[in-house]
PDB file of N, CA and C in Angstrom:
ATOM      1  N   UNK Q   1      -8.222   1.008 -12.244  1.00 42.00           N
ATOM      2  CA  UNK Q   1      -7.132   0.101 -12.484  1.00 42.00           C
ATOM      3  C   UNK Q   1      -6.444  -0.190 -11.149  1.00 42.00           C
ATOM      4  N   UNK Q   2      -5.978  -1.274 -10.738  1.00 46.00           N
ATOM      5  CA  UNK Q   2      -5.588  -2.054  -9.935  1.00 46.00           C
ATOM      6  C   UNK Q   2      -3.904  -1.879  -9.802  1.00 46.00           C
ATOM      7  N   UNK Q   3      -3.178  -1.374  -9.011  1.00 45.00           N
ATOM      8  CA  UNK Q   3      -1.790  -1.505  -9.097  1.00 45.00           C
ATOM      9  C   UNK Q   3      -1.350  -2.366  -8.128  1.00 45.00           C
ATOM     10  N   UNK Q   4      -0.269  -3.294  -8.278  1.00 49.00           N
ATOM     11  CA  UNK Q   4       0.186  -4.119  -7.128  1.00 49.00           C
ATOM     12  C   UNK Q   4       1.231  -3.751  -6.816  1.00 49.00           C
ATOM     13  N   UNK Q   5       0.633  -4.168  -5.021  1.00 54.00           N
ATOM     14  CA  UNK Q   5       1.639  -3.395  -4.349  1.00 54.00           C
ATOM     15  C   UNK Q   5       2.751  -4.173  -3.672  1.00 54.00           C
ATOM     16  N   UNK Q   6       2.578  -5.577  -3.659  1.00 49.00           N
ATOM     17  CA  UNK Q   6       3.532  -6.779  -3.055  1.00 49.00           C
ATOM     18  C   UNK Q   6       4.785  -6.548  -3.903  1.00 49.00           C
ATOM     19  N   UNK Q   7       5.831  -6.875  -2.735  1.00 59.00           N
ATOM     20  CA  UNK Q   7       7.467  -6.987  -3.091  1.00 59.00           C
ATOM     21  C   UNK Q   7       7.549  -8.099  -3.137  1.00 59.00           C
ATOM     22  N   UNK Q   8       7.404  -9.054  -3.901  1.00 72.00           N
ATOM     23  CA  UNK Q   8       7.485 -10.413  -4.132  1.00 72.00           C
ATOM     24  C   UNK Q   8       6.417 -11.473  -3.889  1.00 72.00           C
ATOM     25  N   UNK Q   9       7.237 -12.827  -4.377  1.00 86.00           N
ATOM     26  CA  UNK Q   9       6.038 -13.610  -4.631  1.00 86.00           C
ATOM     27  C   UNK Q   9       5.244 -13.773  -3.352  1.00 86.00           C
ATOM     28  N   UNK Q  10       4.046 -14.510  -3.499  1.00 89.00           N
ATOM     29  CA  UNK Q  10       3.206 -14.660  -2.364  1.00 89.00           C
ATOM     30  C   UNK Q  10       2.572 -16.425  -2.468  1.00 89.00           C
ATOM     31  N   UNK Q  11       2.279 -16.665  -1.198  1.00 95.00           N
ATOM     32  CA  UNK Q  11       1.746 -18.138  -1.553  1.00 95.00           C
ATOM     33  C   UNK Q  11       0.705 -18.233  -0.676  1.00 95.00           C
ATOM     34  N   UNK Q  12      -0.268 -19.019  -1.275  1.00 96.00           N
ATOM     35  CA  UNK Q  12      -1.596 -18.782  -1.060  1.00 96.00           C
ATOM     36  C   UNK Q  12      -1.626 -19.959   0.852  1.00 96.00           C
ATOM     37  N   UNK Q  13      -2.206 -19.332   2.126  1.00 96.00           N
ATOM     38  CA  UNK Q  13      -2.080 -19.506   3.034  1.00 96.00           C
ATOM     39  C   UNK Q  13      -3.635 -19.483   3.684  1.00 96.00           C
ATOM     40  N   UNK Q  14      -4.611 -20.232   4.098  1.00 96.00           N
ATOM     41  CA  UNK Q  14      -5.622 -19.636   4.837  1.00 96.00           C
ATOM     42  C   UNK Q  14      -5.309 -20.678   6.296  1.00 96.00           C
ATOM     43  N   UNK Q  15      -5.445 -19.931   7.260  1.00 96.00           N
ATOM     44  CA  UNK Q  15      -5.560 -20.161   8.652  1.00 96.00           C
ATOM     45  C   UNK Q  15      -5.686 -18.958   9.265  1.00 96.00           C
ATOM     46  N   UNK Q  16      -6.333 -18.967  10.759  1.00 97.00           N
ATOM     47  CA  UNK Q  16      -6.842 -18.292  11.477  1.00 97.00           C
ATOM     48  C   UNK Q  16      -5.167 -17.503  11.835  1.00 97.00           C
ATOM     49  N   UNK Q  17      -5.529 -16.193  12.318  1.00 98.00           N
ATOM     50  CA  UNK Q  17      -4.393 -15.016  12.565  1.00 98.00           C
ATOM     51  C   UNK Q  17      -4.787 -14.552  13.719  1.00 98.00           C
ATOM     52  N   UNK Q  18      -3.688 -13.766  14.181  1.00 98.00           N
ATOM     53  CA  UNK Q  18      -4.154 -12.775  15.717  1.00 98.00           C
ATOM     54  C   UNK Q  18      -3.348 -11.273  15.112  1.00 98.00           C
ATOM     55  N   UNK Q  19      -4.381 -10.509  15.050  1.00 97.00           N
ATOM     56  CA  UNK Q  19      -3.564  -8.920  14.973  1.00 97.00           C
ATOM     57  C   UNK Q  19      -3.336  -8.251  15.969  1.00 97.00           C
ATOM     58  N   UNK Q  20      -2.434  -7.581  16.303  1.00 97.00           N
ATOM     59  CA  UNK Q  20      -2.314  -7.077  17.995  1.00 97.00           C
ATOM     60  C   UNK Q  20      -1.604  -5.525  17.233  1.00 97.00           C
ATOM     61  N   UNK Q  21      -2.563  -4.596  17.070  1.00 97.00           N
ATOM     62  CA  UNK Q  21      -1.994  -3.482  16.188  1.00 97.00           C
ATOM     63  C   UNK Q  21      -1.405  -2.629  17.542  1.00 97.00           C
ATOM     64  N   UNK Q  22      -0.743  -1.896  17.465  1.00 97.00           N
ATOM     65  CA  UNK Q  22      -0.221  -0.890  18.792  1.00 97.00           C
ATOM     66  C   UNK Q  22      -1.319   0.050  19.600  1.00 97.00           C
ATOM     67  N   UNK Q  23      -1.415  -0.323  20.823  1.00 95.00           N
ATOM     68  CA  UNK Q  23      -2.474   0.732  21.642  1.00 95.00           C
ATOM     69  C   UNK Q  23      -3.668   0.149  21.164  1.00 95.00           C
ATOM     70  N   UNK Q  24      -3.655  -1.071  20.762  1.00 93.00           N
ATOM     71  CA  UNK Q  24      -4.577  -1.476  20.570  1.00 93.00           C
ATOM     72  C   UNK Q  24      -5.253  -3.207  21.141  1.00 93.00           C
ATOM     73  N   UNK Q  25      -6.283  -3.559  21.001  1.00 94.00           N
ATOM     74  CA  UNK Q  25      -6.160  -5.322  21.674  1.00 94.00           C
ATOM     75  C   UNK Q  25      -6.628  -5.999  20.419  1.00 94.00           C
ATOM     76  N   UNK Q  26      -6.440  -7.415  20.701  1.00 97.00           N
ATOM     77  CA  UNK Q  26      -6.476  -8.622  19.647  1.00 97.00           C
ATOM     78  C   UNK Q  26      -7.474  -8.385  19.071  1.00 97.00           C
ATOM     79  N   UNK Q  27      -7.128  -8.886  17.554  1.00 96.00           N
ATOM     80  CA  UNK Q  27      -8.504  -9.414  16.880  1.00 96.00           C
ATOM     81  C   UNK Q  27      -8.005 -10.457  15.729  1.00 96.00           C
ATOM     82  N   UNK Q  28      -9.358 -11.161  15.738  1.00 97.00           N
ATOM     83  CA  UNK Q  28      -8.984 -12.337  15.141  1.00 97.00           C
ATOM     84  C   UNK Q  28      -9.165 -12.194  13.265  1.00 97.00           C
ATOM     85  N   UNK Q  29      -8.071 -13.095  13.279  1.00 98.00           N
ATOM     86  CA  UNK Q  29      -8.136 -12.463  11.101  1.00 98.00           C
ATOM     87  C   UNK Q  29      -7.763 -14.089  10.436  1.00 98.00           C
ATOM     88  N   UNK Q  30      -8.208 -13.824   9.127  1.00 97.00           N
ATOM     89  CA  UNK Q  30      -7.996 -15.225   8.860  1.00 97.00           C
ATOM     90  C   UNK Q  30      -6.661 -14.621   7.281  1.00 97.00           C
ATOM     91  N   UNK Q  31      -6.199 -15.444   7.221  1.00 97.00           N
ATOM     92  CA  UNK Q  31      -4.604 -14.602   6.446  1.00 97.00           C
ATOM     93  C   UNK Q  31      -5.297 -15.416   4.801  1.00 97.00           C
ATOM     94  N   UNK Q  32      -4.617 -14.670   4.068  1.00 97.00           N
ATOM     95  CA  UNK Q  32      -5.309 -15.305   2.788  1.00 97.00           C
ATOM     96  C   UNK Q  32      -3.579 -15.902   1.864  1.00 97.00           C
ATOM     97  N   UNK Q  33      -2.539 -15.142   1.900  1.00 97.00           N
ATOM     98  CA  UNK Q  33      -1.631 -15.585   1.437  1.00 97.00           C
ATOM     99  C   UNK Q  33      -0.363 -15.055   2.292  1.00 97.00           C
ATOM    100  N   UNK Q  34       0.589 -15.181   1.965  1.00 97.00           N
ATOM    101  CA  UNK Q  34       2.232 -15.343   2.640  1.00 97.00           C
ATOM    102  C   UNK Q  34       3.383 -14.713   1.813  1.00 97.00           C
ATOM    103  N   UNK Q  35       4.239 -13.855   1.837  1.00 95.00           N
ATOM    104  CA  UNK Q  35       5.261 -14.431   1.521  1.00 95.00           C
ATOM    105  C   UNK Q  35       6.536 -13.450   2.269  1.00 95.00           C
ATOM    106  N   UNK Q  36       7.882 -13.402   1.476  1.00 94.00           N
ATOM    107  CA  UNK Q  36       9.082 -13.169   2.710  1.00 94.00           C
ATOM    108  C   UNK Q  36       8.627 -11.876   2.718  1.00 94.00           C
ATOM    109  N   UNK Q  37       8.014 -10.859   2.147  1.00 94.00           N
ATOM    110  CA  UNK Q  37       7.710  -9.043   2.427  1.00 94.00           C
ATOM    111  C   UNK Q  37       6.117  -8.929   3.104  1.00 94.00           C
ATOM    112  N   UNK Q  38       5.641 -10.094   3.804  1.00 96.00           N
ATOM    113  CA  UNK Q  38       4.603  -9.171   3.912  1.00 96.00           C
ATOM    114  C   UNK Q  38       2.763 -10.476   3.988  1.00 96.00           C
ATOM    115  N   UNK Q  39       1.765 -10.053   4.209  1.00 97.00           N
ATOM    116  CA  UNK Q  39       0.840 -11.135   4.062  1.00 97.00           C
ATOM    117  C   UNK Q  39      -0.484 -10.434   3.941  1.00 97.00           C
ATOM    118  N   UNK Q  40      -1.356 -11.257   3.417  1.00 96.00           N
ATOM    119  CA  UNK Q  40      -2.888 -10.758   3.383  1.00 96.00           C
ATOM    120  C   UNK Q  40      -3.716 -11.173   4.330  1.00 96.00           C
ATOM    121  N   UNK Q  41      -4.615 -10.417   4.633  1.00 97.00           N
ATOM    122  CA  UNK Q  41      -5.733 -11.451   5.756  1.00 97.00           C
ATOM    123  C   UNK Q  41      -6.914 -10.679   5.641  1.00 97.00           C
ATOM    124  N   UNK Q  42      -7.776 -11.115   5.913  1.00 98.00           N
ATOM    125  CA  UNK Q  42      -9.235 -10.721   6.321  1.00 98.00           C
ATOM    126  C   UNK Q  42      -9.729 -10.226   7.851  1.00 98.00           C
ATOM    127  N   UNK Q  43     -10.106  -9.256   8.435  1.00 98.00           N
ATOM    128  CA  UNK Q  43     -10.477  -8.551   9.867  1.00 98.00           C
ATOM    129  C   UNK Q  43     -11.807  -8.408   9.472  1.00 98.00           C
ATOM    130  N   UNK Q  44     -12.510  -8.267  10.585  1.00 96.00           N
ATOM    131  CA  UNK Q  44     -14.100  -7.470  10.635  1.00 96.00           C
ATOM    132  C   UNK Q  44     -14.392  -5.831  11.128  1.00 96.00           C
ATOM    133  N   UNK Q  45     -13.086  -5.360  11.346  1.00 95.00           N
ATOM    134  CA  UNK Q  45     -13.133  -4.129  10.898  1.00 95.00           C
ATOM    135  C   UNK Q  45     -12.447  -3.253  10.302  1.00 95.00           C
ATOM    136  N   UNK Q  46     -11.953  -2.346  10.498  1.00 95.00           N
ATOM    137  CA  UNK Q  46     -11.096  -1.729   9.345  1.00 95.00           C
ATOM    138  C   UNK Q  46     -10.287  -1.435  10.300  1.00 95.00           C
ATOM    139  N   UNK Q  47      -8.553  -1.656   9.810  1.00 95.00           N
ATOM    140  CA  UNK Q  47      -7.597  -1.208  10.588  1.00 95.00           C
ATOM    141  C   UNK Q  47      -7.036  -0.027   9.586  1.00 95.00           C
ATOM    142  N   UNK Q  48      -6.311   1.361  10.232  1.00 95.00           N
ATOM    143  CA  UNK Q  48      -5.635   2.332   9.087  1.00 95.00           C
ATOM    144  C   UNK Q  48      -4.374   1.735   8.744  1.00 95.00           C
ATOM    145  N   UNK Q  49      -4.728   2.660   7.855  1.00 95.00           N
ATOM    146  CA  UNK Q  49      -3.050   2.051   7.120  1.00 95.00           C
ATOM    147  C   UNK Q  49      -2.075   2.794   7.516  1.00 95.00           C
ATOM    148  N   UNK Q  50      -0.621   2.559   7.675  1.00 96.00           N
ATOM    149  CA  UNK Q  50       0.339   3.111   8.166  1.00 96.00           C
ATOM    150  C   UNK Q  50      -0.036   2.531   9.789  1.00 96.00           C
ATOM    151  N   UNK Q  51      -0.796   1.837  10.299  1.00 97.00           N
ATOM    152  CA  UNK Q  51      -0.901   1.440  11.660  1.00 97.00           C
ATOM    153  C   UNK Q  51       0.241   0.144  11.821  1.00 97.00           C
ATOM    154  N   UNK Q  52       1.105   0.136  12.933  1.00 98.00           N
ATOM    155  CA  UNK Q  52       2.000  -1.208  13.317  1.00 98.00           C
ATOM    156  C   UNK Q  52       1.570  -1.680  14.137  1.00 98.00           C
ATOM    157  N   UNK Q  53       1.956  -2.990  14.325  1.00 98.00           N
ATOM    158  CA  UNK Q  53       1.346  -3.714  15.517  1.00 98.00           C
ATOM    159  C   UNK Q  53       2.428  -5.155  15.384  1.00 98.00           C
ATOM    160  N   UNK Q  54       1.762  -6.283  15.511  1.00 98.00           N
ATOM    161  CA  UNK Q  54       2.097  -7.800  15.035  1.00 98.00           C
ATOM    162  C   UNK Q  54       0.907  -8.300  14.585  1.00 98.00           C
ATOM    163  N   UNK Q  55       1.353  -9.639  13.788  1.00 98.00           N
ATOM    164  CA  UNK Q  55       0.701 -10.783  13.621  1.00 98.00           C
ATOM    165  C   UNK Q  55       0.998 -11.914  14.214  1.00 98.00           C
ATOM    166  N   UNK Q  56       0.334 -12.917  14.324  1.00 98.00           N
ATOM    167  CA  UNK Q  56       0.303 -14.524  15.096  1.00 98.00           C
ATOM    168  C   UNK Q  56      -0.372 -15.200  14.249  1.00 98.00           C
ATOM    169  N   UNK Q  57       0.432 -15.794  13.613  1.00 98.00           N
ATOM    170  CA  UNK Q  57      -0.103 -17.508  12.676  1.00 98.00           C
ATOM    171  C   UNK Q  57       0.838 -18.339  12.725  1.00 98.00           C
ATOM    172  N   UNK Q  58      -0.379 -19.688  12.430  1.00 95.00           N
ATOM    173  CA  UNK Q  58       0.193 -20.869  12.217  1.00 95.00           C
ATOM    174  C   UNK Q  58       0.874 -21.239  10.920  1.00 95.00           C
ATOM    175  N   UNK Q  59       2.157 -21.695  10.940  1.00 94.00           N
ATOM    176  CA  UNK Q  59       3.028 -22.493   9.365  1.00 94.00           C
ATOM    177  C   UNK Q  59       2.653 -23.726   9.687  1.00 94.00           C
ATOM    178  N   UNK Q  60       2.655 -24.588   9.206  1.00 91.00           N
ATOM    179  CA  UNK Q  60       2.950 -25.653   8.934  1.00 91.00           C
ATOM    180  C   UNK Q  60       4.202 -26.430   8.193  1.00 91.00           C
ATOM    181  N   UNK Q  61       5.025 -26.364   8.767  1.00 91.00           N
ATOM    182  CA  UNK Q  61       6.269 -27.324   8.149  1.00 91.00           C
ATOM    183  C   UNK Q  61       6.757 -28.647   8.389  1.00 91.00           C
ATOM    184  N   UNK Q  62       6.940 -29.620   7.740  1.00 88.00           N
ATOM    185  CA  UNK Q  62       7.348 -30.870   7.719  1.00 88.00           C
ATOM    186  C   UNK Q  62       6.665 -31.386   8.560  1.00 88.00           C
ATOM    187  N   UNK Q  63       5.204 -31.485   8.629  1.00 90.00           N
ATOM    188  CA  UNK Q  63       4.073 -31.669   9.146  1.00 90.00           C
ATOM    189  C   UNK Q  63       3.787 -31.466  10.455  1.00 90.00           C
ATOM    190  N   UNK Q  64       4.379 -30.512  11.092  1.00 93.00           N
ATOM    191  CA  UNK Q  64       5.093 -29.403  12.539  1.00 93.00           C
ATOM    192  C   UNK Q  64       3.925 -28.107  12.366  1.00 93.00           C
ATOM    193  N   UNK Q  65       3.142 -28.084  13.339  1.00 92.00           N
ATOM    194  CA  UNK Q  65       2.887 -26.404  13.235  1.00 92.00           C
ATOM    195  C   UNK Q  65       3.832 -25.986  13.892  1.00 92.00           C
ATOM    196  N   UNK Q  66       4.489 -24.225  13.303  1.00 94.00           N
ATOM    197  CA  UNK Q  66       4.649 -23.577  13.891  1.00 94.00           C
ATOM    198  C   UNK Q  66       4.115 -22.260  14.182  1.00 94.00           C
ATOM    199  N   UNK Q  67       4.751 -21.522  15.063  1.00 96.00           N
ATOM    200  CA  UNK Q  67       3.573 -20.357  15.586  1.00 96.00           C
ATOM    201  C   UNK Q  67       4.796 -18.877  14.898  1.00 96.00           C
ATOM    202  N   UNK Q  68       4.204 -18.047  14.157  1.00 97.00           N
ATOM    203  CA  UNK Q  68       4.937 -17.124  13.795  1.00 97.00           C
ATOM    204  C   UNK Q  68       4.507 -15.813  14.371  1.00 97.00           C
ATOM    205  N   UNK Q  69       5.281 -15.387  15.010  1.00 97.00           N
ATOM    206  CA  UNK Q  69       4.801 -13.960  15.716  1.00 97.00           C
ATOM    207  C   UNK Q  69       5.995 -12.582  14.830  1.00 97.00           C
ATOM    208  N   UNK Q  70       5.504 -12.326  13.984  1.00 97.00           N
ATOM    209  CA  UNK Q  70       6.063 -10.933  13.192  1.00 97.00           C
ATOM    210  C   UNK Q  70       5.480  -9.721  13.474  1.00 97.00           C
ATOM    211  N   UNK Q  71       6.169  -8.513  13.634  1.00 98.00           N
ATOM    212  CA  UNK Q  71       6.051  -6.893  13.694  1.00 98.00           C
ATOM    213  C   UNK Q  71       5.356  -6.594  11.821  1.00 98.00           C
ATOM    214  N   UNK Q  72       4.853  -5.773  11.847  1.00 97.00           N
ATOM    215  CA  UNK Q  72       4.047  -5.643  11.181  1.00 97.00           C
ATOM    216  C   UNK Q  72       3.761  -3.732  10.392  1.00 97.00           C
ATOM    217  N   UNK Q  73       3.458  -3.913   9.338  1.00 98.00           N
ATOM    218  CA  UNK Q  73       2.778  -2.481   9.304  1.00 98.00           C
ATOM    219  C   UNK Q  73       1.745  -2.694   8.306  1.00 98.00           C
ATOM    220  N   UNK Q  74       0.609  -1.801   8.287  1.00 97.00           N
ATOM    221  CA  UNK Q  74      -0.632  -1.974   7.443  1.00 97.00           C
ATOM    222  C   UNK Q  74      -0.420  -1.006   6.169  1.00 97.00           C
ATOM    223  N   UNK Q  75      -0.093  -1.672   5.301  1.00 96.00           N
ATOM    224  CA  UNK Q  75       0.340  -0.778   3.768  1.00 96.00           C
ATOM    225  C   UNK Q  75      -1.571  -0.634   3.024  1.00 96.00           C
ATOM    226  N   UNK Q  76      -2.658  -1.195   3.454  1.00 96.00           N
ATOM    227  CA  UNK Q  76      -3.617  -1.045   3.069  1.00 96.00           C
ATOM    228  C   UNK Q  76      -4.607  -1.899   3.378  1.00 96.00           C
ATOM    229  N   UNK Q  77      -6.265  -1.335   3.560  1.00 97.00           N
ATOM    230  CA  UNK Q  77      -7.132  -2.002   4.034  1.00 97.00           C
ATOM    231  C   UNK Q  77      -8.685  -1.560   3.267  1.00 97.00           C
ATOM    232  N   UNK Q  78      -8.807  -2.172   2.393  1.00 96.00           N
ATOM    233  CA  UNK Q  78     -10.026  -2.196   1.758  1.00 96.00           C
ATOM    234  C   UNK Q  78     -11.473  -2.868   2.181  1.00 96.00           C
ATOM    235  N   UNK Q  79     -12.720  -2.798   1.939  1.00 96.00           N
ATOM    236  CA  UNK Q  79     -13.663  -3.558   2.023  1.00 96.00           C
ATOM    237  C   UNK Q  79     -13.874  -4.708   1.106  1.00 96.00           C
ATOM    238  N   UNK Q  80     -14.465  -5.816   1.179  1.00 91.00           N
ATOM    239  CA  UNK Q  80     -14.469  -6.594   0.884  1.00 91.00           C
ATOM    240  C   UNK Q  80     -15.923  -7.707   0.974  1.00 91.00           C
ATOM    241  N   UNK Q  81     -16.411  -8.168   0.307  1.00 90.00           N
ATOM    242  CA  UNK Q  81     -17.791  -9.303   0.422  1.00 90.00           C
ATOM    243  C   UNK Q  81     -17.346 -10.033   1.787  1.00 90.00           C
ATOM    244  N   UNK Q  82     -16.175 -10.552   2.629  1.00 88.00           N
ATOM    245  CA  UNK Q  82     -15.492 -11.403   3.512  1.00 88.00           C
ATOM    246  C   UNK Q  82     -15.474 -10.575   4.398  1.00 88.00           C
ATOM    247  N   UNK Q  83     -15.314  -9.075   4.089  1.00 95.00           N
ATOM    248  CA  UNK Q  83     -14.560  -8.319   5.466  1.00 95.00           C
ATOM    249  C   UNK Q  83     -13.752  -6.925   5.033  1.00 95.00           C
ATOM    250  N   UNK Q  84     -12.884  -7.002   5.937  1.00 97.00           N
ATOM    251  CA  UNK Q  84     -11.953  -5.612   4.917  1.00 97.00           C
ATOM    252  C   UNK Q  84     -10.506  -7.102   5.270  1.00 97.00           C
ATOM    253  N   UNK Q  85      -9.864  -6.870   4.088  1.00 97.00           N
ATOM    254  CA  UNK Q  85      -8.747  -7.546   3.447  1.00 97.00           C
ATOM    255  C   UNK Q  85      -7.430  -6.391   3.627  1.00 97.00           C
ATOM    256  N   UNK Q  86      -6.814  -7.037   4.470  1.00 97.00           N
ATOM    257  CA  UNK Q  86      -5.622  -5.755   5.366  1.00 97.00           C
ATOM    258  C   UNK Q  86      -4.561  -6.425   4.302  1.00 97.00           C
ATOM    259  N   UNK Q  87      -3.677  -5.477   4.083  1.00 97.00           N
ATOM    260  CA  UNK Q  87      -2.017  -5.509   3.420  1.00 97.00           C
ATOM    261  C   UNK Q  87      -1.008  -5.386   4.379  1.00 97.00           C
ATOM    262  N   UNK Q  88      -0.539  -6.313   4.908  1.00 97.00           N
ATOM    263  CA  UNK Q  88       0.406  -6.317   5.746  1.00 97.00           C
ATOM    264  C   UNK Q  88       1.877  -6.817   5.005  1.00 97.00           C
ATOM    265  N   UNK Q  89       3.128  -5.758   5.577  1.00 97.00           N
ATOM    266  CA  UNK Q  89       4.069  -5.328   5.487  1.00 97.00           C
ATOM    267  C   UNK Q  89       5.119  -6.058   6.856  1.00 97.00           C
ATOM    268  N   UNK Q  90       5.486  -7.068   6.309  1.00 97.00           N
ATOM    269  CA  UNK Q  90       6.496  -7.302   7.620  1.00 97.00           C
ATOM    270  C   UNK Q  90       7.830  -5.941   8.036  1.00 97.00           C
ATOM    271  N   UNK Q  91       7.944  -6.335   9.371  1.00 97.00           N
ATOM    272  CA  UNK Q  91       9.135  -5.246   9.726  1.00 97.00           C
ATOM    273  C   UNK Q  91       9.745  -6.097  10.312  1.00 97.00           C
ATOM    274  N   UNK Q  92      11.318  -5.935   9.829  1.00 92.00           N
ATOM    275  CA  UNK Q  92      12.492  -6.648  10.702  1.00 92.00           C
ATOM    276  C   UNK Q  92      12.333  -7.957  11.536  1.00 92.00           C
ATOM    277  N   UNK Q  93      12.212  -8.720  10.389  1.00 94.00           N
ATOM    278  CA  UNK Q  93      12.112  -9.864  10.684  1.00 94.00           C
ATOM    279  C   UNK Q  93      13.003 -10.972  11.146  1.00 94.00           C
ATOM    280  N   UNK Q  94      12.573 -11.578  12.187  1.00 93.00           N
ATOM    281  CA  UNK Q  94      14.203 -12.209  12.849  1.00 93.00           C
ATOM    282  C   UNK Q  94      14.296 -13.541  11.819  1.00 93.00           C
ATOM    283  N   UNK Q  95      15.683 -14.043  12.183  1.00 96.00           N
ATOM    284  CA  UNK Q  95      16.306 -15.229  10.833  1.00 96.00           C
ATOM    285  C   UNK Q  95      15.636 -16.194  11.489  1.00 96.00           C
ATOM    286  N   UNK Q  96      14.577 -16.538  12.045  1.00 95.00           N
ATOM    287  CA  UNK Q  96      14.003 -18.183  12.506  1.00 95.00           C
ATOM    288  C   UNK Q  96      12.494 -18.220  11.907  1.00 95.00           C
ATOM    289  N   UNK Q  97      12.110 -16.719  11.531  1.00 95.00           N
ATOM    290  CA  UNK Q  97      10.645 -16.289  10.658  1.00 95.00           C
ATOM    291  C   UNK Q  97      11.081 -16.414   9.106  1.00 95.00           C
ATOM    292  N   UNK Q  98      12.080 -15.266   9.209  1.00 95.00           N
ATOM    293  CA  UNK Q  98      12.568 -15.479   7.340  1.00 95.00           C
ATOM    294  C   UNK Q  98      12.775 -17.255   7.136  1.00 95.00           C
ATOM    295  N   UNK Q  99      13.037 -17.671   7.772  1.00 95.00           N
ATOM    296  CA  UNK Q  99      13.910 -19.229   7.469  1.00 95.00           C
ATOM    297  C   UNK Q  99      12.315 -20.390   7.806  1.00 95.00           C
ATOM    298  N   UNK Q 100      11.423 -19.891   8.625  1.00 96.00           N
ATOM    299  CA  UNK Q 100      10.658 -20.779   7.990  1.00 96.00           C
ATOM    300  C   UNK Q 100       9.568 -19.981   6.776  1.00 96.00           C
ATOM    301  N   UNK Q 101       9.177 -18.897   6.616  1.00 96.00           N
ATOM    302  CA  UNK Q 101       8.953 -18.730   5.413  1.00 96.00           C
ATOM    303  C   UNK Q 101       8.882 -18.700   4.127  1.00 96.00           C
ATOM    304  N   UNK Q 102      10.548 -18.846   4.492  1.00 94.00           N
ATOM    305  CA  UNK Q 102      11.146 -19.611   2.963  1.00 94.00           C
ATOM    306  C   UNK Q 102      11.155 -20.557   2.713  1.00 94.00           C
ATOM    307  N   UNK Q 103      11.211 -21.481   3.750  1.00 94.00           N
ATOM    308  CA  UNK Q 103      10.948 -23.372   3.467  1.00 94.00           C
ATOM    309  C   UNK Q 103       9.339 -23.269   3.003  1.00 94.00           C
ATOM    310  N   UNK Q 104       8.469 -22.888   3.879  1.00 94.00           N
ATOM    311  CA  UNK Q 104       6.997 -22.812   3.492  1.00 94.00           C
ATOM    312  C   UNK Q 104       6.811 -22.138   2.063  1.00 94.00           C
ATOM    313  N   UNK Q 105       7.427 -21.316   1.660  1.00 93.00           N
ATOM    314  CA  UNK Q 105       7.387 -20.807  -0.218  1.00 93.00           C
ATOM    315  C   UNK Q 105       7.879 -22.194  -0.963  1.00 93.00           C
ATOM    316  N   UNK Q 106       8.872 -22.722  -0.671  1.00 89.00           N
ATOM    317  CA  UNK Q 106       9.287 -23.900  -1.344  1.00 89.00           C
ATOM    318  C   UNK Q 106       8.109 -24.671  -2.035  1.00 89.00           C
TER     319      UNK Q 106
END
């Protein structure tokens, strides 16, 4: 049985990501959904969980990309037919990330 672990809603997001976990270097992820606690994505290898780092993606608002760079923690990382599918956990997020996230949930 399956328990979910998201603190709120989520909205479905695919574009290319950058993970930059701590003591660690880039890798490229493609994000599967969004929302204000947190996001999904796809890696080609397995990151642990409880690992912090950031993320880097593109929003799109009012036909504007923007570039979102959030602190991060890995609440879980499974395998997957795509990859392993990471659970990411935003941390302390500044009011210009929360504020376009929330227009982008709209």
């Amino acid at each position: 049985m399956s328990v979910e672990q998201r603190q709120g809603a989520r909205k479905i997001l695919r574009t290319r990501a950058m993970l930059v976990m701590d003591g660690a270097g880039p890798v490229a992820a493609r994000t599967l959904d969004v929302g204000p606690g947190g996001m999904s994505a796809v890696v080609t290898e397995p990151v642990p969980a409880g690992k912090q780092g950031k993320v880097l993606f593109e929003l799109f608002l009012e036909g504007k990309a923007q570039i979102i760079e959030a602190r991060t923690a890995v609440s879980h990382c499974i395998f997957s037919s795509a990859g392993f599918k990471v659970g990411l956990t935003f941390l302390h997020l500044d009011m210009a990330v929360m504020s376009a996230i929330s227009r982008f949930m709209r």
